[in-house]
Amino acid sequence: MGGPAVPFHISTIPKPQDEYRILVNNLNEPFEHVWLETSEDESRFIHPLEKFSSLDFLDTAVAASDPVKPPSLDHTPFKLVEKLNDLKELVLKLQGVDEFAVDLEHNQYRSFLGITCLMQISTRTEDFVIDTLKLRIYVGPYLREIFKDPTKRKVMHGADKDILWLQRDFGIYICNLFDTGQASRLLKMEKNSLAYLLQHFCGIMAKKEYQSADWRLRPLPSEMLRYAREDTHFLLYIYDVMKMKLLSLSVNTESSSSPLAEVYKLSYDISMQLYTKDIWTDKSYLNIYGLPEAGFNAKQLAVVAGLSEWRDAVGRTADESTGYILPNRALLDIAKEMPLTSYRLLQLVKSKYPHNPSIENNVDYIVNLIRNSIQASAAYEAGVEYLKEMSRGKNSDVNATSNINGGGGGDTKDAKTSHHKV
Ligand code: AMP
Ligand code: MN
Ligand code: ZN
């Protein structure tokens, strides 16, 4: 370990949308992929990748040359891209290459939907870090075509989330992805983390503690910039090595589809994901992590539902994550005890979750909410039964929620796919 601690959250950073030209849409409505064509019956969006098969990206000419290790960071030209002109220069450079490595840094704690803070790009000879807060409105218009270009290979590590963030924040869709995380899995590496690959293939000890740093911070300390660069600087080399290993694997196996083709197939499927907003329904509270195990009665469950609805609404308006407004553990603790006075609520919150302004500034409101929820608790008996069966491991089919709380408009699919922030 060693080195200074990296704060995962710096409370004094202003909201990016107050500093830069960023539009935030936290409405409880489906995400519109405005940059995509829709099918003829308008029932779905069409990803540009649909025109291709994953085999289109399989290298026919096998690289005979050995992988070339990149020079050290200190011997590599680096540009922090924070002006439109810098971005234009980067675009010119990317137009001249047929492969580059990409990574994103993101903040999901002080934003309802999450916000992309940085985009790192490495070519064979240069590193770039784009300030995607400052250049937010330009990233899509200038980089969309390059990311969509099927002749340019994009190498990323564990791109599942990045694919969705690119769509949500920039309207960027990727064709021709090679995910080194998938390659790592197929090669049965000891671990599949980038930190492990960096150490194994490049002898680099990445400072993992920066992974969860507050990437909204500006100006970025040089240490954080260095970490961000490391996430893409070695990736094309790792890709070279892995491709070689995957090709030599296929020589030894009788299998019809080669391991390399399999990596392209898996990367294709990751790229094809489409971002969807979690839609809030009156059953969403049932997905709270740890709820089935809490063994709550109808009154406590009614309080859970009331608190969940409150934090969702507050989070949308203030553009904060639900986990920042009221962490799941605190929500469950309050519901468990159901404090009926402001004094008792404050006591509970301050002892276990100090410095939570959203609760401390609203104690009277929340106590009222608890009282009202308890009065309406009869409607939550079905939820109690559902959760009991959940915790018994039966009835893992979330469609069973459709009969709970008379929730007419609820879309059970969202209950299945939503990921609650902790
Ligand atoms: P990475 O691709 O590892 O650089 O991670 C991209 C983003 O995912 C980071 O900027 C964080 O927002 C988030 N992230 C990744 N790992 C963690 C973690 N262990 N804890 C919190 N956030 C993480
Ligand atoms: Mn990443
Ligand atoms: Zn990263």
GROMACS .gro file of N, CA, C and O in nm, residues 189-294:
model
  424
  189MET      N    1  -0.669  -1.652  -1.752
  189MET     CA    2  -0.568  -1.583  -1.673
  189MET      C    3  -0.604  -1.600  -1.525
  189MET      O    4  -0.720  -1.622  -1.491
  190GLU      N    5  -0.504  -1.586  -1.440
  190GLU     CA    6  -0.526  -1.604  -1.297
  190GLU      C    7  -0.633  -1.510  -1.245
  190GLU      O    8  -0.721  -1.547  -1.168
  191LYS      N    9  -0.622  -1.383  -1.285
  191LYS     CA   10  -0.726  -1.284  -1.253
  191LYS      C   11  -0.759  -1.209  -1.382
  191LYS      O   12  -0.676  -1.200  -1.472
  192ASN      N   13  -0.878  -1.150  -1.385
  192ASN     CA   14  -0.918  -1.080  -1.507
  192ASN      C   15  -0.914  -0.929  -1.493
  192ASN      O   16  -0.957  -0.857  -1.584
  193SER      N   17  -0.862  -0.878  -1.383
  193SER     CA   18  -0.858  -0.733  -1.365
  193SER      C   19  -0.746  -0.673  -1.449
  193SER      O   20  -0.645  -0.738  -1.478
  194LEU      N   21  -0.764  -0.546  -1.487
  194LEU     CA   22  -0.659  -0.477  -1.561
  194LEU      C   23  -0.533  -0.467  -1.476
  194LEU      O   24  -0.422  -0.482  -1.526
  195ALA      N   25  -0.551  -0.444  -1.345
  195ALA     CA   26  -0.436  -0.434  -1.256
  195ALA      C   27  -0.350  -0.560  -1.267
  195ALA      O   28  -0.227  -0.553  -1.272
  196TYR      N   29  -0.417  -0.676  -1.272
  196TYR     CA   30  -0.341  -0.801  -1.283
  196TYR      C   31  -0.270  -0.810  -1.418
  196TYR      O   32  -0.152  -0.848  -1.424
  197LEU      N   33  -0.338  -0.776  -1.526
  197LEU     CA   34  -0.276  -0.784  -1.659
  197LEU      C   35  -0.158  -0.689  -1.670
  197LEU      O   36  -0.055  -0.721  -1.730
  198LEU      N   37  -0.172  -0.569  -1.611
  198LEU     CA   38  -0.063  -0.471  -1.614
  198LEU      C   39   0.060  -0.526  -1.542
  198LEU      O   40   0.173  -0.512  -1.587
  199GLN      N   41   0.034  -0.592  -1.430
  199GLN     CA   42   0.144  -0.648  -1.353
  199GLN      C   43   0.204  -0.767  -1.426
  199GLN      O   44   0.326  -0.778  -1.440
  200HIS      N   45   0.117  -0.853  -1.479
  200HIS     CA   46   0.162  -0.978  -1.541
  200HIS      C   47   0.237  -0.953  -1.672
  200HIS      O   48   0.342  -1.011  -1.696
  201PHE      N   49   0.182  -0.867  -1.757
  201PHE     CA   50   0.241  -0.848  -1.890
  201PHE      C   51   0.339  -0.731  -1.897
  201PHE      O   52   0.424  -0.727  -1.985
  202CYS      N   53   0.324  -0.633  -1.809
  202CYS     CA   54   0.403  -0.510  -1.822
  202CYS      C   55   0.487  -0.479  -1.698
  202CYS      O   56   0.564  -0.383  -1.699
  203GLY      N   57   0.471  -0.557  -1.592
  203GLY     CA   58   0.546  -0.530  -1.470
  203GLY      C   59   0.509  -0.399  -1.405
  203GLY      O   60   0.589  -0.339  -1.333
  204ILE      N   61   0.385  -0.356  -1.428
  204ILE     CA   62   0.339  -0.228  -1.373
  204ILE      C   63   0.247  -0.253  -1.254
  204ILE      O   64   0.154  -0.332  -1.263
  205MET      N   65   0.277  -0.187  -1.142
  205MET     CA   66   0.188  -0.196  -1.028
  205MET      C   67   0.094  -0.076  -1.030
  205MET      O   68   0.133   0.034  -0.990
  206ALA      N   69  -0.028  -0.096  -1.078
  206ALA     CA   70  -0.123   0.015  -1.086
  206ALA      C   71  -0.168   0.053  -0.945
  206ALA      O   72  -0.183  -0.034  -0.859
  207LYS      N   73  -0.188   0.181  -0.924
  207LYS     CA   74  -0.237   0.227  -0.794
  207LYS      C   75  -0.388   0.217  -0.792
  207LYS      O   76  -0.460   0.309  -0.826
  208LYS      N   77  -0.434   0.099  -0.749
  208LYS     CA   78  -0.576   0.068  -0.757
  208LYS      C   79  -0.664   0.167  -0.680
  208LYS      O   80  -0.782   0.182  -0.711
  209GLU      N   81  -0.606   0.230  -0.578
  209GLU     CA   82  -0.690   0.316  -0.494
  209GLU      C   83  -0.750   0.433  -0.573
  209GLU      O   84  -0.850   0.490  -0.533
  210TYR      N   85  -0.690   0.463  -0.690
  210TYR     CA   86  -0.745   0.573  -0.770
  210TYR      C   87  -0.872   0.533  -0.847
  210TYR      O   88  -0.944   0.618  -0.896
  211GLN      N   89  -0.893   0.401  -0.855
  211GLN     CA   90  -1.009   0.353  -0.930
  211GLN      C   91  -1.138   0.417  -0.877
  211GLN      O   92  -1.225   0.454  -0.955
  212SER      N   93  -1.146   0.428  -0.746
  212SER     CA   94  -1.269   0.482  -0.688
  212SER      C   95  -1.251   0.627  -0.641
  212SER      O   96  -1.323   0.675  -0.556
  213ALA      N   97  -1.153   0.698  -0.699
  213ALA     CA   98  -1.132   0.839  -0.664
  213ALA      C   99  -1.247   0.924  -0.715
  213ALA      O  100  -1.327   0.879  -0.797
  214ASP      N  101  -1.255   1.046  -0.666
  214ASP     CA  102  -1.358   1.138  -0.715
  214ASP      C  103  -1.307   1.206  -0.841
  214ASP      O  104  -1.235   1.306  -0.836
  215TRP      N  105  -1.345   1.152  -0.955
  215TRP     CA  106  -1.291   1.197  -1.084
  215TRP      C  107  -1.351   1.328  -1.132
  215TRP      O  108  -1.315   1.379  -1.238
  216ARG      N  109  -1.440   1.388  -1.052
  216ARG     CA  110  -1.493   1.520  -1.089
  216ARG      C  111  -1.394   1.629  -1.052
  216ARG      O  112  -1.409   1.745  -1.093
  217LEU      N  113  -1.294   1.595  -0.972
  217LEU     CA  114  -1.198   1.694  -0.923
  217LEU      C  115  -1.126   1.767  -1.036
  217LEU      O  116  -1.081   1.705  -1.132
  218ARG      N  117  -1.118   1.901  -1.026
  218ARG     CA  118  -1.044   1.984  -1.122
  218ARG      C  119  -0.971   2.093  -1.045
  218ARG      O  120  -1.029   2.148  -0.952
  219PRO      N  121  -0.851   2.132  -1.084
  219PRO     CA  122  -0.771   2.062  -1.184
  219PRO      C  123  -0.730   1.925  -1.132
  219PRO      O  124  -0.715   1.905  -1.011
  220LEU      N  125  -0.709   1.831  -1.223
  220LEU     CA  126  -0.673   1.696  -1.181
  220LEU      C  127  -0.530   1.691  -1.131
  220LEU      O  128  -0.439   1.737  -1.200
  221PRO      N  129  -0.508   1.637  -1.011
  221PRO     CA  130  -0.370   1.622  -0.962
  221PRO      C  131  -0.291   1.533  -1.057
  221PRO      O  132  -0.347   1.441  -1.118
  222SER      N  133  -0.160   1.559  -1.068
  222SER     CA  134  -0.079   1.485  -1.165
  222SER      C  135  -0.081   1.335  -1.137
  222SER      O  136  -0.076   1.254  -1.229
  223GLU      N  137  -0.094   1.298  -1.010
  223GLU     CA  138  -0.100   1.156  -0.976
  223GLU      C  139  -0.222   1.088  -1.035
  223GLU      O  140  -0.214   0.974  -1.083
  224MET      N  141  -0.334   1.159  -1.032
  224MET     CA  142  -0.457   1.101  -1.087
  224MET      C  143  -0.448   1.093  -1.240
  224MET      O  144  -0.495   0.996  -1.301
  225LEU      N  145  -0.388   1.196  -1.301
  225LEU     CA  146  -0.372   1.195  -1.447
  225LEU      C  147  -0.284   1.077  -1.488
  225LEU      O  148  -0.309   1.009  -1.588
  226ARG      N  149  -0.180   1.054  -1.408
  226ARG     CA  150  -0.089   0.945  -1.439
  226ARG      C  151  -0.161   0.811  -1.432
  226ARG      O  152  -0.146   0.724  -1.519
  227TYR      N  153  -0.242   0.793  -1.327
  227TYR     CA  154  -0.320   0.669  -1.315
  227TYR      C  155  -0.413   0.653  -1.435
  227TYR      O  156  -0.424   0.545  -1.493
  228ALA      N  157  -0.480   0.763  -1.471
  228ALA     CA  158  -0.574   0.757  -1.582
  228ALA      C  159  -0.502   0.716  -1.711
  228ALA      O  160  -0.553   0.633  -1.788
  229ARG      N  161  -0.382   0.770  -1.733
  229ARG     CA  162  -0.306   0.733  -1.852
  229ARG      C  163  -0.269   0.585  -1.851
  229ARG      O  164  -0.274   0.518  -1.954
  230GLU      N  165  -0.231   0.536  -1.734
  230GLU     CA  166  -0.190   0.395  -1.724
  230GLU      C  167  -0.301   0.299  -1.765
  230GLU      O  168  -0.275   0.189  -1.810
  231ASP      N  169  -0.426   0.344  -1.749
  231ASP     CA  170  -0.538   0.257  -1.783
  231ASP      C  171  -0.546   0.228  -1.933
  231ASP      O  172  -0.607   0.129  -1.974
  232THR      N  173  -0.490   0.315  -2.018
  232THR     CA  174  -0.493   0.286  -2.162
  232THR      C  175  -0.353   0.274  -2.223
  232THR      O  176  -0.339   0.216  -2.330
  233HIS      N  177  -0.251   0.328  -2.155
  233HIS     CA  178  -0.118   0.336  -2.216
  233HIS      C  179  -0.065   0.200  -2.264
  233HIS      O  180  -0.003   0.190  -2.370
  234PHE      N  181  -0.088   0.095  -2.186
  234PHE     CA  182  -0.031  -0.037  -2.217
  234PHE      C  183  -0.131  -0.129  -2.288
  234PHE      O  184  -0.099  -0.244  -2.317
  235LEU      N  185  -0.251  -0.079  -2.310
  235LEU     CA  186  -0.360  -0.168  -2.351
  235LEU      C  187  -0.340  -0.225  -2.492
  235LEU      O  188  -0.372  -0.342  -2.517
  236LEU      N  189  -0.285  -0.146  -2.586
  236LEU     CA  190  -0.262  -0.199  -2.721
  236LEU      C  191  -0.155  -0.309  -2.718
  236LEU      O  192  -0.164  -0.407  -2.793
  237TYR      N  193  -0.057  -0.292  -2.631
  237TYR     CA  194   0.046  -0.396  -2.617
  237TYR      C  195  -0.015  -0.524  -2.558
  237TYR      O  196   0.009  -0.635  -2.609
  238ILE      N  197  -0.096  -0.508  -2.453
  238ILE     CA  198  -0.163  -0.623  -2.392
  238ILE      C  199  -0.251  -0.695  -2.495
  238ILE      O  200  -0.255  -0.818  -2.503
  239TYR      N  201  -0.315  -0.614  -2.578
  239TYR     CA  202  -0.398  -0.667  -2.688
  239TYR      C  203  -0.313  -0.748  -2.786
  239TYR      O  204  -0.350  -0.860  -2.824
  240ASP      N  205  -0.196  -0.697  -2.823
  240ASP     CA  206  -0.104  -0.771  -2.912
  240ASP      C  207  -0.069  -0.907  -2.853
  240ASP      O  208  -0.080  -1.010  -2.919
  241VAL      N  209  -0.029  -0.905  -2.726
  241VAL     CA  210   0.015  -1.028  -2.661
  241VAL      C  211  -0.100  -1.127  -2.653
  241VAL      O  212  -0.084  -1.247  -2.682
  242MET      N  213  -0.217  -1.077  -2.614
  242MET     CA  214  -0.331  -1.167  -2.598
  242MET      C  215  -0.375  -1.227  -2.730
  242MET      O  216  -0.413  -1.345  -2.737
  243LYS      N  217  -0.369  -1.146  -2.835
  243LYS     CA  218  -0.407  -1.196  -2.967
  243LYS      C  219  -0.315  -1.310  -3.008
  243LYS      O  220  -0.360  -1.413  -3.058
  244MET      N  221  -0.186  -1.292  -2.983
  244MET     CA  222  -0.090  -1.395  -3.015
  244MET      C  223  -0.121  -1.524  -2.937
  244MET      O  224  -0.122  -1.633  -2.993
  245LYS      N  225  -0.148  -1.508  -2.808
  245LYS     CA  226  -0.178  -1.624  -2.724
  245LYS      C  227  -0.308  -1.693  -2.769
  245LYS      O  228  -0.317  -1.816  -2.770
  246LEU      N  229  -0.406  -1.612  -2.807
  246LEU     CA  230  -0.534  -1.669  -2.850
  246LEU      C  231  -0.516  -1.748  -2.979
  246LEU      O  232  -0.576  -1.854  -2.999
  247LEU      N  233  -0.431  -1.695  -3.069
  247LEU     CA  234  -0.407  -1.765  -3.195
  247LEU      C  235  -0.333  -1.895  -3.172
  247LEU      O  236  -0.362  -1.996  -3.236
  248SER      N  237  -0.239  -1.896  -3.078
  248SER     CA  238  -0.165  -2.019  -3.053
  248SER      C  239  -0.253  -2.122  -2.982
  248SER      O  240  -0.234  -2.242  -2.996
  249LEU      N  241  -0.351  -2.074  -2.906
  249LEU     CA  242  -0.449  -2.164  -2.843
  249LEU      C  243  -0.525  -2.242  -2.949
  249LEU      O  244  -0.547  -2.361  -2.936
  250SER      N  245  -0.564  -2.173  -3.056
  250SER     CA  246  -0.651  -2.236  -3.156
  250SER      C  247  -0.577  -2.346  -3.230
  250SER      O  248  -0.638  -2.439  -3.281
  251VAL      N  249  -0.444  -2.336  -3.235
  251VAL     CA  250  -0.366  -2.442  -3.299
  251VAL      C  251  -0.380  -2.572  -3.221
  251VAL      O  252  -0.384  -2.681  -3.277
  252ASN      N  253  -0.392  -2.557  -3.088
  252ASN     CA  254  -0.394  -2.675  -3.001
  252ASN      C  255  -0.533  -2.732  -2.977
  252ASN      O  256  -0.547  -2.834  -2.913
  253THR      N  257  -0.636  -2.663  -3.024
  253THR     CA  258  -0.770  -2.714  -2.999
  253THR      C  259  -0.837  -2.756  -3.129
  253THR      O  260  -0.810  -2.700  -3.235
  254GLU      N  261  -0.926  -2.853  -3.115
  254GLU     CA  262  -0.996  -2.904  -3.233
  254GLU      C  263  -1.124  -2.823  -3.258
  254GLU      O  264  -1.188  -2.840  -3.361
  255SER      N  265  -1.156  -2.739  -3.164
  255SER     CA  266  -1.284  -2.669  -3.169
  255SER      C  267  -1.303  -2.592  -3.299
  255SER      O  268  -1.208  -2.542  -3.358
  256SER      N  269  -1.427  -2.582  -3.342
  256SER     CA  270  -1.456  -2.522  -3.472
  256SER      C  271  -1.436  -2.370  -3.469
  256SER      O  272  -1.378  -2.313  -3.560
  257SER      N  273  -1.486  -2.305  -3.363
  257SER     CA  274  -1.466  -2.160  -3.358
  257SER      C  275  -1.342  -2.130  -3.276
  257SER      O  276  -1.323  -2.184  -3.167
  258SER      N  277  -1.257  -2.046  -3.329
  258SER     CA  278  -1.130  -2.019  -3.263
  258SER      C  279  -1.151  -1.932  -3.141
  258SER      O  280  -1.248  -1.856  -3.134
  259PRO      N  281  -1.063  -1.939  -3.042
  259PRO     CA  282  -1.075  -1.853  -2.924
  259PRO      C  283  -1.072  -1.705  -2.960
  259PRO      O  284  -1.142  -1.626  -2.898
  260LEU      N  285  -0.994  -1.669  -3.061
  260LEU     CA  286  -0.991  -1.529  -3.102
  260LEU      C  287  -1.127  -1.485  -3.155
  260LEU      O  288  -1.177  -1.378  -3.119
  261ALA      N  289  -1.190  -1.572  -3.236
  261ALA     CA  290  -1.324  -1.540  -3.288
  261ALA      C  291  -1.421  -1.526  -3.172
  261ALA      O  292  -1.512  -1.443  -3.175
  262GLU      N  293  -1.401  -1.607  -3.069
  262GLU     CA  294  -1.489  -1.601  -2.953
  262GLU      C  295  -1.476  -1.467  -2.881
  262GLU      O  296  -1.576  -1.410  -2.835
  263VAL      N  297  -1.354  -1.414  -2.871
  263VAL     CA  298  -1.336  -1.282  -2.808
  263VAL      C  299  -1.411  -1.175  -2.888
  263VAL      O  300  -1.477  -1.089  -2.830
  264TYR      N  301  -1.404  -1.184  -3.020
  264TYR     CA  302  -1.475  -1.085  -3.101
  264TYR      C  303  -1.626  -1.099  -3.086
  264TYR      O  304  -1.698  -1.000  -3.085
  265LYS      N  305  -1.671  -1.222  -3.071
  265LYS     CA  306  -1.814  -1.246  -3.052
  265LYS      C  307  -1.860  -1.184  -2.919
  265LYS      O  308  -1.961  -1.114  -2.913
  266LEU      N  309  -1.783  -1.211  -2.812
  266LEU     CA  310  -1.819  -1.157  -2.680
  266LEU      C  311  -1.811  -1.004  -2.681
  266LEU      O  312  -1.897  -0.937  -2.623
  267SER      N  313  -1.708  -0.949  -2.746
  267SER     CA  314  -1.694  -0.804  -2.754
  267SER      C  315  -1.808  -0.743  -2.834
  267SER      O  316  -1.858  -0.635  -2.802
  268TYR      N  317  -1.848  -0.814  -2.939
  268TYR     CA  318  -1.961  -0.770  -3.022
  268TYR      C  319  -2.088  -0.758  -2.936
  268TYR      O  320  -2.158  -0.657  -2.940
  269ASP      N  321  -2.111  -0.863  -2.856
  269ASP     CA  322  -2.232  -0.863  -2.773
  269ASP      C  323  -2.229  -0.750  -2.670
  269ASP      O  324  -2.331  -0.689  -2.640
  270ILE      N  325  -2.111  -0.721  -2.617
  270ILE     CA  326  -2.099  -0.612  -2.520
  270ILE      C  327  -2.129  -0.478  -2.587
  270ILE      O  328  -2.202  -0.395  -2.535
  271SER      N  329  -2.076  -0.459  -2.708
  271SER     CA  330  -2.099  -0.334  -2.781
  271SER      C  331  -2.246  -0.315  -2.815
  271SER      O  332  -2.294  -0.203  -2.825
  272MET      N  333  -2.316  -0.427  -2.837
  272MET     CA  334  -2.455  -0.420  -2.882
  272MET      C  335  -2.554  -0.382  -2.771
  272MET      O  336  -2.670  -0.354  -2.799
  273GLN      N  337  -2.508  -0.384  -2.645
  273GLN     CA  338  -2.597  -0.343  -2.537
  273GLN      C  339  -2.650  -0.202  -2.566
  273GLN      O  340  -2.578  -0.120  -2.621
  274LEU      N  341  -2.772  -0.176  -2.524
  274LEU     CA  342  -2.826  -0.041  -2.536
  274LEU      C  343  -2.858   0.012  -2.396
  274LEU      O  344  -2.919  -0.058  -2.315
  275TYR      N  345  -2.814   0.134  -2.371
  275TYR     CA  346  -2.840   0.196  -2.241
  275TYR      C  347  -2.991   0.211  -2.218
  275TYR      O  348  -3.064   0.251  -2.308
  276THR      N  349  -3.036   0.174  -2.100
  276THR     CA  350  -3.175   0.203  -2.061
  276THR      C  351  -3.173   0.267  -1.923
  276THR      O  352  -3.090   0.233  -1.839
  277LYS      N  353  -3.262   0.360  -1.904
  277LYS     CA  354  -3.278   0.418  -1.771
  277LYS      C  355  -3.356   0.322  -1.684
  277LYS      O  356  -3.451   0.259  -1.731
  278ASP      N  357  -3.317   0.311  -1.557
  278ASP     CA  358  -3.401   0.237  -1.463
  278ASP      C  359  -3.529   0.317  -1.443
  278ASP      O  360  -3.522   0.432  -1.402
  279ILE      N  361  -3.642   0.258  -1.472
  279ILE     CA  362  -3.767   0.330  -1.453
  279ILE      C  363  -3.822   0.299  -1.314
  279ILE      O  364  -3.833   0.183  -1.275
  280TRP      N  365  -3.854   0.404  -1.241
  280TRP     CA  366  -3.907   0.387  -1.107
  280TRP      C  367  -4.053   0.343  -1.114
  280TRP      O  368  -4.134   0.402  -1.185
  281THR      N  369  -4.087   0.235  -1.040
  281THR     CA  370  -4.226   0.195  -1.028
  281THR      C  371  -4.256   0.178  -0.879
  281THR      O  372  -4.165   0.180  -0.796
  282ASP      N  373  -4.384   0.158  -0.847
  282ASP     CA  374  -4.419   0.143  -0.706
  282ASP      C  375  -4.376   0.008  -0.651
  282ASP      O  376  -4.405  -0.026  -0.537
  283LYS      N  377  -4.306  -0.072  -0.732
  283LYS     CA  378  -4.251  -0.197  -0.682
  283LYS      C  379  -4.099  -0.195  -0.676
  283LYS      O  380  -4.036  -0.292  -0.634
  284SER      N  381  -4.040  -0.085  -0.717
  284SER     CA  382  -3.893  -0.079  -0.724
  284SER      C  383  -3.829  -0.105  -0.588
  284SER      O  384  -3.719  -0.159  -0.580
  285TYR      N  385  -3.897  -0.065  -0.482
  285TYR     CA  386  -3.839  -0.081  -0.348
  285TYR      C  387  -3.807  -0.228  -0.316
  285TYR      O  388  -3.720  -0.257  -0.235
  286LEU      N  389  -3.877  -0.320  -0.383
  286LEU     CA  390  -3.855  -0.463  -0.356
  286LEU      C  391  -3.715  -0.509  -0.396
  286LEU      O  392  -3.669  -0.615  -0.355
  287ASN      N  393  -3.647  -0.429  -0.479
  287ASN     CA  394  -3.513  -0.467  -0.526
  287ASN      C  395  -3.402  -0.420  -0.434
  287ASN      O  396  -3.285  -0.444  -0.463
  288ILE      N  397  -3.435  -0.351  -0.328
  288ILE     CA  398  -3.329  -0.299  -0.242
  288ILE      C  399  -3.245  -0.412  -0.187
  288ILE      O  400  -3.296  -0.512  -0.134
  289TYR      N  401  -3.115  -0.396  -0.202
  289TYR     CA  402  -3.019  -0.499  -0.162
  289TYR      C  403  -3.034  -0.529  -0.012
  289TYR      O  404  -3.033  -0.438   0.070
  290GLY      N  405  -3.050  -0.655   0.021
  290GLY     CA  406  -3.059  -0.695   0.161
  290GLY      C  407  -3.201  -0.696   0.216
  290GLY      O  408  -3.222  -0.737   0.330
  291LEU      N  409  -3.299  -0.652   0.135
  291LEU     CA  410  -3.436  -0.644   0.186
  291LEU      C  411  -3.498  -0.782   0.216
  291LEU      O  412  -3.560  -0.798   0.322
  292PRO      N  413  -3.482  -0.881   0.127
  292PRO     CA  414  -3.542  -1.011   0.159
  292PRO      C  415  -3.491  -1.068   0.291
  292PRO      O  416  -3.565  -1.131   0.366
  293GLU      N  417  -3.363  -1.043   0.320
  293GLU     CA  418  -3.301  -1.099   0.440
  293GLU      C  419  -3.342  -1.023   0.566
  293GLU      O  420  -3.321  -1.072   0.678
  294ALA      N  421  -3.399  -0.902   0.550
  294ALA     CA  422  -3.431  -0.819   0.666
  294ALA      C  423  -3.550  -0.875   0.745
  294ALA      O  424  -3.565  -0.847   0.863
   0.00000   0.00000   0.00000
